[in-house]
């Protein structure tokens, strides 16, 4: 069984993955964008490297999704393969950073992969406003994220909402603007209880 965590940059996906690991014993597959060998090239010349970067992400995400689907352990995936396609690549296309020809090549590859994929048992969608995202990004102080603009986050947020409206698998949206599952014990309990109901699993704290 695997769980997917979806959400914009700075929405708290890594923190949610840790919560699932701590409370339910899930192993975590983290995003680790900074390890991508094409990321620096992309930021220096986006149109030149957009397709290469996204195919690199897609390949890694496909491998981890296959491991999550067929492995024996319970896994939580920090960002899903569907976000790559329906949020980030669609946004690059809309912004004119990825050409129509490159977009069609990418989608053809994804459509082939999609036949070998199954959606997560539960998709947890961390919904946050742009001011909240900006605050989280500033707090964590990751160097390459310092250039991310409010406008870019807004475009991604819009893409996330469009995609999530059409998502038909089991899902749990969480309003991050009004839920602090890291710093507020009551909020954490509510989130854990909601996940527990969806998965029909008792958290570790209740097993003692």
Coordinates of C-alpha atoms in Angstrom, one line a residue:
X1 CA 0.0 0.0 0.0
X2 CA 1.2 3.5 -0.8
X3 CA 0.0 6.9 0.1
X4 CA 0.6 10.0 -2.1
X5 CA 1.1 13.5 -0.7
X6 CA 0.3 16.3 -3.1
X7 CA 0.9 20.0 -2.7
X8 CA 2.6 23.1 -4.0
X9 CA 6.1 24.1 -3.1
X10 CA 6.2 24.9 0.6
X11 CA 2.9 23.3 1.5
X12 CA 4.4 20.9 4.0
X13 CA 4.7 17.6 2.1
X14 CA 7.9 16.5 3.9
X15 CA 6.4 17.2 7.3
X16 CA 3.3 15.2 6.4
X17 CA 5.5 12.3 5.2
X18 CA 7.2 12.4 8.6
X19 CA 3.9 12.4 10.4
X20 CA 2.8 9.3 8.5
X21 CA 6.1 7.6 9.2
X22 CA 5.8 8.4 12.9
X23 CA 2.2 7.7 13.5
X24 CA 1.5 4.8 11.1
X25 CA 5.0 3.3 10.3
X26 CA 5.1 4.2 6.7
X27 CA 8.5 4.3 4.8
X28 CA 9.1 7.5 2.9
X29 CA 10.0 8.2 -0.7
X30 CA 11.1 11.9 -0.6
X31 CA 11.1 14.3 -3.5
X32 CA 14.8 15.4 -3.2
X33 CA 14.5 17.8 -6.2
X34 CA 18.0 19.3 -5.4
X35 CA 19.6 15.9 -6.3
X36 CA 18.4 16.2 -10.0
X37 CA 21.5 16.7 -12.2
X38 CA 19.6 19.0 -14.6
X39 CA 18.1 21.4 -12.1
X40 CA 20.9 24.0 -12.2
X41 CA 20.9 23.9 -16.0
X42 CA 17.2 24.4 -16.1
X43 CA 17.3 27.5 -13.9
X44 CA 20.0 28.9 -16.2
X45 CA 18.2 28.2 -19.5
X46 CA 14.6 27.0 -18.9
X47 CA 13.4 26.5 -22.5
X48 CA 16.6 24.5 -23.4
X49 CA 16.4 22.1 -20.4
X50 CA 12.7 21.9 -19.6
X51 CA 12.0 18.6 -21.4
X52 CA 15.2 17.0 -20.2
X53 CA 14.6 18.0 -16.6
X54 CA 11.0 16.8 -16.6
X55 CA 11.8 13.5 -18.2
X56 CA 14.4 13.0 -15.6
X57 CA 11.9 13.7 -12.8
X58 CA 9.3 11.4 -14.6
X59 CA 11.8 8.5 -14.8
X60 CA 12.6 8.7 -11.1
X61 CA 9.0 9.1 -10.1
X62 CA 7.9 6.1 -12.2
X63 CA 10.6 4.0 -10.6
X64 CA 9.6 5.0 -7.1
X65 CA 5.9 4.5 -7.9
X66 CA 6.5 1.0 -9.2
X67 CA 8.5 0.2 -6.0
X68 CA 5.6 1.6 -3.9
X69 CA 3.0 -0.3 -5.8
X70 CA 4.7 -3.7 -5.8
X71 CA 6.8 -3.6 -2.6
X72 CA 5.8 -5.3 0.6
X73 CA 6.2 -2.3 2.8
X74 CA 3.8 0.6 3.4
X75 CA 5.1 3.7 1.6
X76 CA 4.3 7.4 1.6
X77 CA 5.4 9.2 -1.6
X78 CA 6.3 12.9 -1.2
X79 CA 4.9 14.3 -4.5
X80 CA 3.2 12.0 -7.0
X81 CA 3.9 11.3 -10.6
X82 CA 0.5 12.9 -11.5
X83 CA 1.6 16.3 -10.2
X84 CA 4.6 16.2 -12.5
X85 CA 2.3 15.8 -15.5
X86 CA -0.8 17.8 -14.6
X87 CA 0.7 20.6 -12.7
X88 CA 4.4 21.3 -13.4
X89 CA 4.6 20.3 -17.1
X90 CA 1.2 21.9 -17.9
X91 CA 2.4 25.1 -16.3
X92 CA 5.7 25.1 -18.3
X93 CA 3.7 24.6 -21.4
X94 CA 1.3 27.5 -20.5
X95 CA 4.2 29.8 -19.7
X96 CA 5.8 29.0 -23.1
X97 CA 8.9 27.5 -21.4
X98 CA 8.2 24.1 -22.9
X99 CA 7.4 24.0 -26.6
X100 CA 4.3 22.2 -28.0
X101 CA 6.6 19.7 -29.7
X102 CA 8.4 18.9 -26.4
X103 CA 5.1 18.7 -24.5
X104 CA 3.7 16.2 -27.0
X105 CA 6.8 14.0 -26.6
X106 CA 6.6 14.2 -22.9
X107 CA 2.8 13.3 -22.8
X108 CA 3.4 10.4 -25.2
X109 CA 6.0 9.0 -22.8
X110 CA 3.8 9.5 -19.8
X111 CA 0.8 7.9 -21.5
X112 CA 2.8 4.7 -22.1
X113 CA 3.9 4.7 -18.4
X114 CA 0.4 5.4 -17.1
X115 CA -0.7 2.0 -18.3
X116 CA 1.6 0.4 -15.7
X117 CA 0.5 2.7 -12.8
X118 CA -2.1 2.6 -10.2
X119 CA -3.2 5.5 -8.1
X120 CA -2.2 5.7 -4.4
X121 CA -4.5 4.1 -1.8
X122 CA -5.0 7.7 -0.5
X123 CA -4.0 11.0 -1.9
X124 CA -3.5 13.7 0.8
X125 CA -3.7 17.1 -0.8
X126 CA -2.1 20.0 1.2
X127 CA -4.0 23.1 0.1
X128 CA -2.3 26.4 1.0
X129 CA -2.6 30.0 0.0
X130 CA 0.3 31.8 -1.7
X131 CA 1.2 33.9 1.4
X132 CA 1.4 30.7 3.5
X133 CA 3.6 29.0 0.9
X134 CA 5.9 32.1 0.7
X135 CA 6.2 32.1 4.5
X136 CA 7.1 28.4 4.6
X137 CA 9.6 28.8 1.8
X138 CA 11.3 31.8 3.6
X139 CA 11.4 29.9 6.8
X140 CA 13.3 26.8 5.4
X141 CA 15.8 29.0 3.5
X142 CA 16.6 26.6 0.6
X143 CA 19.0 28.6 -1.7
X144 CA 17.5 27.6 -5.0
X145 CA 14.0 28.4 -3.8
X146 CA 14.8 32.0 -3.1
X147 CA 14.0 33.1 -6.7
X148 CA 10.5 31.5 -6.7
X149 CA 8.1 34.3 -7.3
X150 CA 4.6 34.9 -5.9
X151 CA 3.3 34.8 -9.5
X152 CA 4.8 31.4 -10.2
X153 CA 3.3 30.0 -7.0
X154 CA -0.1 31.4 -8.0
X155 CA 0.1 29.7 -11.4
X156 CA 1.0 26.4 -9.7
X157 CA -1.8 26.8 -7.2
X158 CA -4.3 27.3 -10.0
X159 CA -3.0 24.1 -11.7
X160 CA -3.2 22.1 -8.5
X161 CA -6.8 23.1 -8.0
X162 CA -7.7 22.3 -11.6
X163 CA -6.1 18.9 -11.3
X164 CA -7.5 18.1 -7.9
X165 CA -11.1 18.9 -9.1
X166 CA -10.8 16.0 -11.6
X167 CA -9.0 13.5 -9.3
X168 CA -11.3 10.6 -8.7
X169 CA -9.3 8.4 -6.3
X170 CA -9.6 8.3 -2.5
X171 CA -8.4 11.7 -1.2
X172 CA -8.1 13.9 1.8
X173 CA -7.7 17.6 1.3
X174 CA -6.2 19.5 4.3
X175 CA -6.4 23.3 4.6
X176 CA -2.8 24.3 5.6
X177 CA -3.8 27.9 6.2
X178 CA -5.9 26.8 9.2
X179 CA -4.2 23.6 10.2
X180 CA -0.8 23.4 11.9
X181 CA -0.2 19.7 12.2
X182 CA 3.5 20.3 13.1
X183 CA 3.2 23.0 15.9
X184 CA -0.3 22.4 17.2
X185 CA -1.0 19.2 19.1
X186 CA -4.8 19.4 18.6
X187 CA -4.5 20.0 14.9
X188 CA -2.1 17.0 14.6
X189 CA -4.6 14.8 16.5
X190 CA -7.4 15.9 14.1
X191 CA -5.2 15.2 11.0
X192 CA -4.1 11.8 12.4
X193 CA -7.7 10.9 13.1
X194 CA -8.9 11.8 9.6
X195 CA -6.1 9.8 8.0
X196 CA -6.9 6.9 10.4
X197 CA -10.5 6.9 9.3
X198 CA -9.6 6.9 5.6
X199 CA -7.1 4.1 5.9
X200 CA -9.0 2.2 8.5
X201 CA -5.7 1.9 10.5
X202 CA -5.0 2.8 14.1
X203 CA -2.1 5.1 14.7
X204 CA 0.8 3.8 16.8
X205 CA -0.3 6.0 19.8
X206 CA -3.6 4.0 20.0
X207 CA -1.9 0.6 19.8
X208 CA 0.0 1.0 23.0

